[in-house]
Amino acid sequence: MEWYAKWIKPQTETGDICPLFQKSFFLKKPVKAAALYITALGTYEAELNKTRIGDFILAPGWTSYQKRLQYQAYDVTNLVKENNQLSVTVGKGWYRSPMPGWSRSSVQEELKKSPAGLLAQLEITYEDGSTEYMATDETWTFTDSPVRFSEIYDGEIFDASLAYGCAPGCSSTQGHGSGRPVCEFEGPSHTLIPQQGEEIREQERLSPIGIFTTPKGETVVDFGQDITGYVEISLTAKAGEKVALSHAEVLDKEGCFYTENYRSAKAQYLYICRDGQQSYKPKLTFFGFRYVRIDQYPGGPCAAKPENFTAVVIHSAMRRTGYFNCSNPLLNQLFDNVIWGQKGNFVDVPTDCPQRDERLGWTGDAQVFIRTACMNYDAEKFYTKWLSDMAADQGEDGRVGHVIPDLLSEEPASSAWGDAAAICPWELYLAYGNKELLSSQFTLMKKWISYISSHTTTPYLWTGGTHYGDWLGLDAPVGSYKGSTREDFIASAFYAYSTWLVMEAGKVLGEDITEYETLYTEIVSAFRTAFPEYKTQTECILAARFGLAKDCQAAADQLAAMVKECGIRLQTGFVGTPYILHTLSEYGYSHLAYSLLLKEDYPSWLYPVTKGATTIWEHWDGIMPDGNFWSADMNSFNHYAYGSVADWIYSVAGGIQRLAAFPGYEKVSIAPIPDKRLDWLSVSLDTRHGKITSSWKKAGDVWRYEITTPVDAVVMIAGKEREVGKGTHLFYSKIETI
């Protein structure tokens, strides 16, 4: 891509008002094709002749801006006319918004100082073969847009009386007014890259399930689902009347609007009306919410009707690939919550939550969920872009940050979080079989191992340092967010696991892995010497799951005993929870794994479902049995990490398992494990090689299995293994034998 455009910015400061850049031009010859190449320091929305360009919401997306800034290309052939006006509104977006929850981030503080910059180039190809460019330079102008305020965390203010199309029926919401001069500046041209990730787009539209008045007299709209996106309003009003909305995920114990868990994120928007019938939805920001409080409305909040509001769901444009259904409605709702949790947090970056003053790409959450994510959706392109940012942000010493983009770069790396550098590329390779992607991330993986090796106080273990431990473990000491599992134990276990993954990746790529084989042998030996006993559920899980125990079966037996001793309850956090069901079922405790999955009282996956959850919670008891909240400090109700349980549902309950020797489901193992507490269960995965389905159901005194595979498969039913080819196959086994 050859750029003729120059970075431009307003010649005078606009404060909170989003600038609207404009260029008018006249075309004298017939046009064959027209393409717009564009990016900005912030989020932008572009119009050509009062028609929005493209479907990308929050363009140019979120990358490690100091190293990588995406630009987009749009075919606008059908939009050009003889007389034309190109208009672009630029908001702060992720680039320049403050991070209220992490104000100590020097990276974001530096980005905030950037101007509202625009780089755009319209390439016109005429039918006679000639080419002309309309590129940003000092001939452009700007004016104050109707977007009077827009930030990622606090929301947006829009004044419709300042927009084009004050007459009813006009779709444009750009501003107007006399143009003021812009100036060129040295923007980040050296960091430009073409669009790499999936575009964020509007995906679904939800109507309210009702409007009600709370005990405090608040008028609240309930959309019935915790989502990520914004509300579109449609009403008839007079100029100057206002619609003000606040967003929330849950109601409090008394049924009143609750926003304390948003912390300092205001999450509001204000719309100032023009005369007549009108519709509006935020342009340059987004919210996480189920409920909307109507703070102002023409005629008063009580005058609002359900038909005045529509919730617009946004997320990265991934294709759904995984499905599940069974005879248990609560389990079906849990799976639905997993899907919604992924949609709500896959907005260009795999964020922890979409609502509060955080919304960061936490690496720990990403690595525990990536296997599930790649079953639910085709997430290869999504993760490829994010891992490229991880590689760009990796320190010279191999450090990988807690979040990517790494806005918290001053903080030391943590085990299980930084280990995303090894886990995520490998999981992506297994899911899609893309050897080139694995090769592109191999340096990232190796450098992470080097970081651990050079930042430990004990050779062949990872001791010392600052870690998140088994974050939010239920066995945490009073006053701590960390579980009771020893941090050196977790760090050393993941040191071994990540080294093993580098070995496996090296084998695939034909690399010399002798160094890592030797290192791995030393780590396992040192681990077994340093940690001969296991004190928590998570310690048993890691020792068995990562193959570090001298006797993995004994470690799994101890785990099963611990689960039973505390009343069939898990006590794990972010580190242990994703592996607990796998560890139990792998070592002969599938019935106990099902007991944990199907448990309805606290703590369990189904407990939030019984409390009305429509997404996965950050805490098992975000809403406690007595109706009170766990806390206001850190209590997201859309936190996808524990949704990793869906991986076990697909691969153990449904039995569809990837084989490392056949990545991308080129050949599969299908070994479903039914449970008598369910009458039937069905899973399906749409893979690179076709759709795989696996189902089982009770049929009298036998289980009836139906398996459809587009590839050769190894099927294991009731301990009997057989090779099958493509097609649909039926099997039976006595219920008593399972």
XYZ file of C-alpha atoms in Angstrom:
738
model
C 0.000 0.000 0.000
C 1.467 3.351 -1.083
C 0.212 6.249 0.995
C -0.117 9.722 -0.489
C -2.212 10.879 2.447
C -0.881 12.927 5.350
C -1.974 12.659 8.946
C -4.274 15.557 9.785
C -5.716 16.938 13.006
C -7.833 19.955 13.965
C -5.790 23.120 13.959
C -7.559 24.129 17.174
C -8.471 21.923 20.126
C -12.050 20.636 20.303
C -12.002 19.418 23.919
C -14.528 16.648 24.470
C -16.256 17.328 21.147
C -15.424 14.783 18.445
C -14.107 16.527 15.316
C -15.765 15.958 11.965
C -13.286 15.996 9.067
C -14.636 16.840 5.626
C -13.569 16.969 2.006
C -15.735 17.976 -0.955
C -14.706 17.000 -4.476
C -16.079 16.876 -8.018
C -15.550 14.004 -10.477
C -15.583 14.918 -14.137
C -15.152 11.477 -15.702
C -16.991 8.138 -15.452
C -15.727 6.094 -12.516
C -14.769 2.437 -12.829
C -13.873 1.800 -9.183
C -13.366 3.683 -5.950
C -11.698 2.476 -2.742
C -11.210 4.224 0.585
C -8.197 3.435 2.782
C -8.564 4.888 6.244
C -7.502 4.795 9.886
C -7.514 7.115 12.877
C -6.096 7.753 16.320
C -9.300 6.744 18.027
C -12.498 5.242 16.651
C -13.965 6.654 13.448
C -17.174 6.584 11.460
C -16.987 7.611 7.804
C -19.716 8.735 5.403
C -19.616 9.357 1.703
C -22.486 11.479 0.469
C -24.364 10.983 3.759
C -24.156 7.162 3.582
C -22.167 5.241 6.167
C -19.121 3.478 4.755
C -18.797 -0.176 5.735
C -20.185 -2.181 8.648
C -17.135 -1.982 10.919
C -18.176 -0.698 14.363
C -15.419 0.944 16.445
C -12.947 0.951 13.545
C -9.964 0.704 13.292
C -10.183 -1.710 16.240
C -7.845 -2.175 19.183
C -4.224 -3.124 18.684
C -0.934 -2.406 20.427
C -1.106 1.087 18.979
C 2.504 2.074 19.600
C 3.598 -0.807 17.387
C 0.607 -1.735 15.209
C -2.255 0.360 13.860
C -4.708 -1.235 11.449
C -6.129 0.550 8.446
C -9.221 -0.520 6.558
C -10.051 -0.694 2.863
C -13.626 -0.136 1.662
C -15.087 -0.482 -1.804
C -17.117 2.718 -2.251
C -17.704 2.487 -5.988
C -21.466 2.538 -5.550
C -21.356 5.615 -3.316
C -19.464 8.083 -5.477
C -21.347 10.673 -7.520
C -20.454 13.652 -9.622
C -20.485 15.960 -6.579
C -19.172 14.321 -3.412
C -18.517 14.940 0.240
C -16.453 12.609 2.402
C -17.036 13.054 6.151
C -15.280 11.308 9.024
C -16.055 11.652 12.745
C -13.215 10.682 15.077
C -13.795 9.769 18.726
C -11.350 8.889 21.463
C -12.017 5.152 21.394
C -9.504 2.808 22.977
C -6.686 4.965 21.653
C -7.285 8.143 23.637
C -9.885 7.347 26.331
C -8.685 7.488 29.918
C -8.594 4.193 31.794
C -10.335 5.136 35.020
C -9.735 1.776 36.662
C -6.044 1.730 35.761
C -5.039 5.378 35.901
C -1.479 4.367 36.696
C -1.035 3.006 33.162
C 1.744 5.117 31.684
C 1.107 3.548 28.273
C -2.481 4.796 28.165
C -1.531 8.140 29.687
C 0.894 8.648 26.815
C -1.684 7.616 24.202
C -4.180 10.089 25.692
C -1.881 12.919 24.657
C -2.328 12.041 20.982
C -4.481 14.291 18.796
C -7.688 13.261 17.066
C -5.727 12.208 14.009
C -7.089 10.999 10.680
C -5.376 9.333 7.745
C -7.545 8.662 4.691
C -7.020 8.110 1.004
C -9.759 7.739 -1.585
C -8.471 6.069 -4.737
C -10.566 6.761 -7.849
C -10.000 4.648 -10.959
C -11.690 6.050 -14.044
C -13.005 4.104 -16.969
C -10.274 5.594 -19.162
C -7.672 3.884 -16.957
C -6.433 6.963 -15.111
C -6.278 7.219 -11.320
C -6.871 10.090 -8.921
C -6.391 10.319 -5.150
C -8.390 12.316 -2.630
C -6.012 12.121 0.317
C -6.010 13.838 3.690
C -3.934 16.987 3.669
C -4.294 20.650 4.595
C -7.034 21.173 1.999
C -9.435 19.250 4.261
C -11.480 21.052 6.879
C -13.054 20.087 10.157
C -15.999 21.199 12.232
C -17.493 20.250 15.581
C -19.557 17.099 15.133
C -22.866 16.422 16.884
C -20.955 13.933 19.057
C -20.260 16.256 21.954
C -18.553 13.615 24.065
C -17.476 10.026 23.475
C -15.255 7.728 25.507
C -15.058 3.967 25.852
C -15.909 3.807 29.550
C -18.114 6.819 30.212
C -20.319 6.757 27.123
C -21.517 9.360 24.630
C -23.426 12.620 24.210
C -25.048 13.373 20.854
C -26.866 16.571 19.845
C -29.162 15.761 16.934
C -30.004 19.425 16.348
C -26.441 19.846 15.052
C -26.636 16.950 12.635
C -27.310 16.816 8.945
C -30.763 15.680 8.140
C -32.742 17.655 10.679
C -35.647 16.933 8.356
C -37.345 13.597 9.068
C -36.157 10.637 7.020
C -32.520 11.542 6.482
C -30.218 8.766 7.732
C -27.073 10.816 8.138
C -26.023 11.835 11.615
C -22.904 13.803 10.723
C -22.567 17.433 11.712
C -22.619 20.632 9.778
C -21.215 24.113 10.004
C -18.504 26.159 8.384
C -15.243 24.280 7.952
C -12.168 25.232 9.970
C -8.588 24.510 8.990
C -6.735 21.316 9.777
C -3.006 20.858 9.972
C -0.717 18.026 9.012
C 1.405 16.270 11.616
C 3.825 13.367 11.919
C 1.464 10.535 12.759
C 2.372 6.858 13.202
C 2.781 5.970 9.549
C 5.520 3.410 10.257
C 3.180 1.262 12.365
C 0.382 0.934 9.796
C -0.787 -2.570 8.922
C -3.738 -3.717 6.806
C -6.795 -5.028 8.639
C -5.765 -8.308 10.268
C -8.521 -9.206 12.705
C -12.227 -9.741 12.315
C -14.333 -6.612 11.982
C -16.593 -5.685 14.884
C -20.136 -5.581 13.559
C -23.720 -5.319 14.671
C -24.867 -8.928 15.035
C -28.322 -9.090 16.623
C -31.178 -6.859 17.718
C -33.154 -7.506 20.896
C -36.494 -6.010 21.874
C -37.211 -5.325 25.549
C -39.051 -7.991 27.481
C -40.590 -5.173 29.495
C -40.359 -1.776 31.170
C -40.981 -1.554 34.906
C -40.724 0.795 37.856
C -38.361 -0.140 40.686
C -39.091 0.343 44.398
C -37.044 3.545 44.167
C -39.290 4.842 41.395
C -36.762 4.283 38.600
C -38.030 3.471 35.121
C -36.010 0.527 33.809
C -35.964 -1.289 30.473
C -35.174 -5.010 30.667
C -33.775 -6.671 27.538
C -33.717 -10.094 29.171
C -30.095 -10.764 28.252
C -26.729 -9.394 29.384
C -25.111 -8.160 26.166
C -22.355 -6.003 24.761
C -23.462 -3.221 22.440
C -25.763 -0.226 22.731
C -29.379 0.861 22.654
C -31.042 2.320 19.586
C -33.818 4.743 20.446
C -36.693 5.663 18.155
C -39.180 8.370 19.109
C -41.004 11.540 18.157
C -39.798 14.597 20.047
C -39.290 18.340 20.016
C -35.937 20.017 19.495
C -33.963 20.215 22.715
C -35.774 17.420 24.534
C -33.463 14.796 25.959
C -33.132 11.057 26.324
C -30.616 10.030 29.003
C -29.850 6.362 29.643
C -27.721 4.529 32.218
C -26.665 0.902 31.891
C -26.542 -1.992 34.378
C -26.138 -5.755 34.360
C -28.243 -6.698 37.380
C -30.784 -5.410 39.880
C -30.068 -5.345 43.596
C -31.798 -7.436 46.249
C -34.754 -5.032 46.360
C -35.099 -5.002 42.571
C -33.511 -1.559 42.079
C -31.058 -0.438 39.419
C -27.490 -1.385 40.403
C -24.251 0.060 38.957
C -21.704 -0.153 41.779
C -19.933 -3.048 40.047
C -19.196 -0.714 37.096
C -16.925 1.105 39.543
C -15.878 4.434 37.996
C -17.182 3.732 34.479
C -20.202 6.015 33.997
C -21.632 3.969 31.116
C -24.222 6.555 30.126
C -25.422 8.241 27.003
C -27.364 11.407 26.398
C -29.285 12.170 23.224
C -30.506 15.725 22.559
C -33.455 15.575 20.186
C -34.363 17.471 17.061
C -37.935 18.020 15.891
C -39.979 15.098 14.623
C -39.541 11.367 14.259
C -35.946 10.269 14.829
C -33.733 7.294 15.632
C -30.282 7.174 17.143
C -27.698 4.705 18.389
C -24.228 5.504 19.764
C -21.567 5.849 17.113
C -18.167 5.510 18.759
C -18.563 3.601 22.031
C -20.214 0.526 23.552
C -21.634 -0.790 26.821
C -22.109 -4.047 28.703
C -25.666 -4.301 30.081
C -28.979 -6.055 30.427
C -30.923 -3.197 32.006
C -31.222 0.443 30.989
C -32.499 3.116 33.353
C -34.348 5.970 31.666
C -33.015 9.059 33.438
C -34.615 11.573 31.058
C -37.238 11.215 28.350
C -39.672 13.573 26.591
C -42.749 13.702 28.788
C -40.893 11.970 31.617
C -39.409 8.428 31.880
C -42.869 6.893 32.330
C -43.823 8.095 28.852
C -41.349 5.667 27.267
C -42.692 2.501 25.628
C -40.890 -0.788 24.832
C -41.088 -0.052 21.126
C -38.905 3.028 21.647
C -35.868 0.856 22.470
C -33.836 -1.842 20.724
C -30.645 -3.397 22.064
C -28.000 -3.818 19.353
C -25.531 -6.641 19.995
C -21.992 -6.129 18.706
C -18.985 -8.450 18.614
C -16.233 -9.530 16.276
C -17.656 -11.144 13.157
C -16.886 -14.787 13.919
C -18.798 -17.740 12.484
C -20.566 -19.992 15.003
C -19.208 -23.551 14.810
C -20.170 -25.358 18.035
C -23.577 -26.389 19.349
C -24.893 -28.289 22.355
C -28.250 -29.454 23.637
C -29.409 -31.924 26.255
C -32.356 -32.984 28.399
C -31.407 -30.669 31.295
C -32.759 -27.090 30.821
C -30.312 -25.615 33.354
C -27.348 -27.126 31.522
C -28.701 -25.787 28.239
C -28.940 -22.324 29.802
C -25.368 -22.640 31.090
C -24.156 -23.373 27.582
C -26.162 -20.447 26.237
C -24.475 -18.293 28.897
C -21.071 -19.494 27.679
C -21.918 -18.422 24.136
C -23.184 -15.017 25.259
C -20.112 -14.568 27.436
C -17.870 -15.143 24.455
C -19.867 -12.816 22.222
C -19.847 -10.102 24.857
C -16.110 -10.278 25.441
C -14.847 -10.915 21.932
C -14.953 -7.312 20.782
C -11.699 -7.258 18.786
C -9.769 -8.283 21.918
C -10.611 -11.167 24.301
C -11.545 -8.948 27.236
C -12.295 -10.062 30.767
C -15.527 -8.060 30.960
C -17.366 -5.507 28.785
C -18.944 -3.208 31.349
C -16.749 -1.748 34.101
C -13.684 0.517 34.071
C -11.445 -2.318 32.851
C -12.392 -4.278 29.695
C -8.807 -5.427 29.131
C -7.354 -8.349 27.186
C -6.297 -10.416 30.189
C -3.964 -13.205 29.119
C -4.977 -15.554 31.941
C -8.626 -15.487 30.916
C -7.661 -15.968 27.283
C -5.523 -19.055 27.807
C -8.057 -20.909 29.949
C -10.864 -20.282 27.446
C -9.179 -20.502 24.046
C -9.946 -24.194 23.508
C -13.634 -23.605 24.202
C -13.613 -20.413 22.141
C -12.336 -22.260 19.073
C -15.077 -24.852 19.423
C -17.859 -22.315 19.804
C -16.698 -20.101 16.931
C -14.212 -19.955 14.100
C -11.826 -17.751 16.057
C -8.623 -18.284 14.078
C -8.513 -14.811 12.536
C -9.569 -13.206 15.818
C -6.768 -14.821 17.813
C -4.180 -14.450 15.065
C -4.474 -10.693 15.314
C -4.400 -10.742 19.135
C -1.349 -13.027 19.246
C 0.404 -10.700 16.813
C -0.136 -7.935 19.349
C 1.208 -10.215 22.070
C 4.366 -10.826 20.057
C 4.698 -7.103 19.387
C 4.315 -6.273 23.085
C 6.611 -9.014 24.343
C 9.631 -7.587 26.137
C 13.173 -8.083 24.922
C 13.681 -10.400 27.898
C 10.610 -12.446 26.910
C 8.182 -10.903 29.384
C 4.503 -11.223 28.472
C 2.107 -8.813 30.139
C -1.026 -9.471 32.136
C -3.070 -7.844 29.372
C -2.687 -7.524 25.606
C -2.524 -4.783 24.344
C -0.062 -4.351 27.198
C -1.262 -1.231 28.956
C 0.177 -2.445 32.276
C 3.744 -2.856 31.056
C 5.380 -1.794 34.308
C 4.107 -4.880 36.137
C 6.133 -8.146 36.255
C 4.881 -11.214 34.420
C 2.718 -13.770 36.198
C 2.579 -17.509 35.710
C -0.585 -18.853 34.053
C -1.127 -15.380 32.588
C 2.123 -14.981 30.675
C 1.906 -18.682 29.788
C -0.720 -17.665 27.246
C 2.333 -17.088 25.032
C 2.825 -20.848 24.812
C -0.706 -22.140 25.334
C -2.646 -19.979 22.885
C -0.533 -20.585 19.749
C -0.587 -24.330 20.401
C -4.331 -24.457 20.995
C -4.920 -22.450 17.850
C -2.761 -24.872 15.888
C -4.659 -27.882 17.225
C -7.994 -26.249 16.418
C -7.225 -25.200 12.853
C -4.044 -26.974 11.759
C -2.410 -23.748 10.603
C 1.300 -24.584 10.676
C 2.286 -21.144 9.381
C 0.582 -19.472 12.330
C 2.402 -21.749 14.764
C 5.677 -20.910 13.037
C 4.999 -17.178 13.267
C 4.480 -17.476 17.035
C 7.304 -19.917 17.800
C 9.723 -17.150 18.757
C 7.115 -15.752 21.145
C 6.829 -19.173 22.776
C 10.579 -19.687 23.137
C 11.214 -16.203 24.494
C 8.623 -16.810 27.207
C 10.545 -19.869 28.396
C 13.725 -17.799 28.418
C 11.997 -15.195 30.563
C 11.043 -17.762 33.202
C 14.500 -19.322 33.171
C 16.134 -15.965 33.817
C 13.622 -14.695 36.395
C 13.570 -17.546 38.896
C 15.384 -17.853 42.187
C 15.658 -21.651 41.845
C 17.065 -23.433 38.778
C 14.515 -25.581 36.936
C 11.622 -24.216 38.987
C 9.894 -20.851 38.892
C 10.182 -19.444 42.374
C 10.000 -15.850 43.532
C 8.271 -13.151 41.550
C 4.739 -11.834 41.831
C 1.871 -13.980 40.602
C -1.912 -14.081 40.598
C -1.841 -17.624 41.943
C -5.091 -19.572 41.733
C -7.015 -16.335 41.273
C -10.385 -16.247 43.043
C -9.862 -19.763 44.377
C -12.610 -20.706 46.793
C -10.026 -21.919 49.305
C -8.496 -18.436 49.526
C -7.467 -17.189 52.980
C -9.681 -14.498 54.459
C -8.953 -11.140 52.850
C -7.208 -12.588 49.791
C -8.304 -12.917 46.161
C -5.827 -15.766 45.657
C -6.573 -19.371 46.464
C -4.440 -21.376 48.900
C -2.431 -23.159 46.207
C 1.248 -22.305 46.510
C 2.299 -19.728 43.948
C 5.682 -21.395 43.370
C 3.833 -24.655 42.724
C 1.610 -23.069 40.069
C 4.477 -21.155 38.469
C 6.721 -24.237 38.313
C 3.906 -26.415 36.940
C 3.228 -23.960 34.133
C 6.983 -23.643 33.516
C 6.974 -27.367 32.782
C 3.779 -27.238 30.729
C 4.882 -24.314 28.566
C 8.268 -25.949 27.975
C 6.492 -29.117 26.886
C 4.350 -27.097 24.482
C 7.458 -25.531 22.953
C 8.817 -29.051 22.462
C 5.610 -30.146 20.750
C 5.523 -27.063 18.540
C 9.185 -27.577 17.652
C 8.468 -31.151 16.551
C 5.704 -29.934 14.236
C 7.951 -27.251 12.768
C 11.014 -29.494 12.417
C 13.045 -27.386 14.841
C 15.910 -28.596 17.001
C 14.315 -28.989 20.446
C 17.176 -30.741 22.237
C 17.609 -27.758 24.568
C 13.954 -27.861 25.595
C 13.878 -31.623 26.023
C 16.769 -31.370 28.457
C 15.173 -28.433 30.224
C 11.836 -30.213 30.523
C 13.433 -33.297 32.052
C 15.199 -31.123 34.618
C 12.014 -29.187 35.458
C 9.981 -32.350 36.038
C 12.708 -33.823 38.230
C 13.043 -30.613 40.256
C 9.257 -30.311 40.562
C 8.855 -33.807 41.938
C 11.602 -33.185 44.474
C 10.255 -29.795 45.566
C 6.576 -30.740 45.643
C 6.153 -34.377 46.704
C 2.791 -33.657 48.343
C -0.301 -31.785 47.215
C -2.245 -29.566 49.566
C -5.168 -28.275 47.470
C -7.505 -29.382 44.727
C -5.644 -27.213 42.244
C -2.290 -28.720 43.181
C -3.670 -32.209 42.546
C -5.156 -31.046 39.253
C -1.958 -29.490 37.898
C 0.217 -32.401 39.030
C -2.015 -34.931 37.272
C -3.145 -32.893 34.256
C 0.375 -31.764 33.331
C 1.859 -35.209 34.008
C 4.153 -33.900 36.750
C 3.239 -36.284 39.565
C 5.260 -39.453 40.046
C 1.892 -41.191 40.191
C -0.759 -39.214 38.304
C -3.489 -41.687 39.194
C -2.736 -41.184 42.877
C -2.916 -37.411 42.420
C -6.299 -37.767 40.721
C -7.470 -40.122 43.479
C -6.498 -37.474 46.036
C -8.382 -34.837 44.051
C -11.508 -37.007 43.987
C -11.248 -37.569 47.721
C -10.892 -33.816 48.348
C -13.953 -33.076 46.210
C -15.999 -35.631 48.129
C -14.719 -34.578 51.555
C -16.028 -31.049 51.117
C -19.476 -32.209 50.003
C -18.872 -32.636 46.242
C -17.637 -29.092 45.859
C -14.877 -27.491 43.884
C -12.528 -25.116 45.683
C -10.579 -24.017 42.652
C -10.000 -20.646 40.983
C -8.884 -19.468 37.547
C -5.987 -21.928 37.403
C -7.623 -25.136 38.603
C -11.215 -24.806 37.435
C -10.638 -25.241 33.658
C -8.929 -28.595 34.256
C -10.872 -30.129 37.160
C -13.505 -32.039 35.173
C -10.913 -33.209 32.641
C -8.626 -34.485 35.396
C -11.423 -36.374 37.104
C -12.784 -37.984 33.935
C -9.336 -38.851 32.571
C -8.548 -40.881 35.681
C -11.810 -42.739 36.098
C -14.039 -40.277 37.922
C -16.448 -39.229 35.181
C -19.455 -39.725 37.455
C -17.919 -37.313 39.970
C -17.161 -34.844 37.172
C -20.818 -34.950 36.151
C -21.793 -34.424 39.793
C -19.825 -31.183 39.830
C -21.233 -30.091 36.473
C -24.847 -30.803 37.427
C -24.641 -29.394 40.946
C -27.102 -26.532 41.451
C -26.189 -25.061 44.816
C -23.225 -22.791 45.484
C -20.472 -23.190 44.370
C -21.214 -24.607 40.941
C -21.621 -23.744 37.289
C -25.382 -24.070 37.553
C -25.786 -21.972 40.695
C -25.658 -18.648 38.750
C -28.190 -20.109 36.328
C -30.581 -20.678 39.215
C -30.104 -17.000 40.129
C -31.107 -15.855 36.628
C -27.663 -15.502 35.015
C -27.622 -15.038 31.248
C -23.824 -14.920 30.983
C -20.917 -16.419 32.974
C -20.089 -14.657 36.240
C -16.702 -13.598 37.548
C -17.572 -15.089 40.963
C -19.492 -18.270 41.653
C -21.494 -16.214 44.161
C -21.643 -12.851 42.406
C -25.147 -12.858 43.831
C -25.092 -14.800 47.082
C -27.855 -17.171 48.226
C -29.329 -14.417 50.433
C -29.582 -12.082 47.437
C -26.706 -9.805 48.451
C -23.719 -9.167 46.193
C -20.289 -10.742 46.676
C -18.788 -7.241 46.523
C -18.949 -4.039 44.531
C -15.206 -3.947 43.968
C -14.765 -6.770 41.472
C -18.026 -8.420 40.522
C -18.578 -8.731 36.804
C -21.641 -10.619 35.621
C -20.150 -11.169 32.156
C -16.770 -12.800 32.658
C -16.182 -15.680 30.262
C -13.275 -17.595 31.881
C -15.306 -20.204 33.795
C -17.195 -20.864 30.579
C -14.212 -23.046 29.674
C -16.299 -25.900 31.102
C -17.919 -26.131 27.656
C -14.676 -27.704 26.419
C -15.368 -30.695 28.709
C -18.955 -30.889 27.479
C -17.822 -31.038 23.849
C -14.856 -33.356 24.311
C -15.825 -35.674 27.165
C -19.611 -35.692 27.572
C -19.994 -35.482 23.795
C -16.660 -37.173 23.214
C -15.313 -35.148 20.257
C -11.582 -34.849 20.793
C -8.818 -33.428 18.647
C -5.711 -35.507 18.118
C -2.380 -33.672 18.316
C -1.046 -35.735 15.425
C -4.015 -34.639 13.284
C -4.575 -30.922 13.954
C -7.642 -29.164 12.671
C -9.741 -32.326 13.209
C -8.129 -34.045 10.238
C -8.730 -37.259 12.192
C -10.622 -37.416 15.465
C -11.289 -39.501 18.505
C -14.941 -39.761 19.488
C -15.445 -41.223 22.944
C -18.730 -39.997 24.438
C -19.360 -40.609 28.130
C -23.057 -40.526 29.062
C -24.508 -40.133 32.537
C -27.802 -41.567 33.784
C -28.837 -38.178 35.210
C -29.334 -37.003 31.623
C -31.781 -38.601 29.196
C -29.938 -37.401 26.121
C -27.133 -35.112 24.965
C -25.930 -33.848 21.595
C -22.906 -31.837 20.467
C -21.682 -30.748 17.059
C -18.570 -29.038 15.727
C -18.132 -27.520 12.287
C -14.411 -28.048 11.625
C -12.025 -27.278 8.766
C -12.815 -30.793 7.465
C -16.569 -30.731 7.936
C -19.216 -31.089 10.612
C -18.854 -33.668 13.383
C -21.867 -34.627 15.501
C -22.067 -36.890 18.520
C -25.202 -37.706 20.488
C -26.432 -40.271 22.953
C -29.762 -41.021 24.556
C -31.472 -43.592 26.721
C -33.285 -46.295 24.786
C -34.760 -48.694 27.293
C -31.883 -50.344 29.156
C -29.244 -49.273 26.622
C -27.521 -46.131 25.444
C -27.978 -45.351 21.769
C -25.116 -43.398 20.203
C -25.247 -41.651 16.837
C -21.999 -40.296 15.443
C -21.499 -38.478 12.148
C -17.969 -37.740 11.026
C -16.609 -36.226 7.790
C -13.173 -37.778 8.472
C -11.769 -41.053 9.687
C -12.320 -41.444 13.404
C -11.401 -43.648 16.318
C -14.607 -44.349 18.243
C -14.532 -45.541 21.843
C -17.821 -46.854 23.237
C -17.970 -48.519 26.668
C -14.264 -49.288 26.577
C -14.339 -50.799 23.087
C -12.309 -49.057 20.402
C -12.996 -49.235 16.679
C -11.935 -47.396 13.535
C -14.701 -45.885 11.419
C -14.739 -43.998 8.156
C -16.735 -41.010 7.012
C -20.473 -41.127 7.530
C -23.070 -41.762 10.224
C -22.632 -44.641 12.633
C -24.882 -46.126 15.329
C -23.651 -47.868 18.459
C -25.248 -49.311 21.601
C -24.089 -50.157 25.101
C -25.829 -51.289 28.264
C -26.513 -48.438 30.655
C -25.178 -50.468 33.548
C -21.712 -50.653 31.994
C -21.200 -46.862 31.991
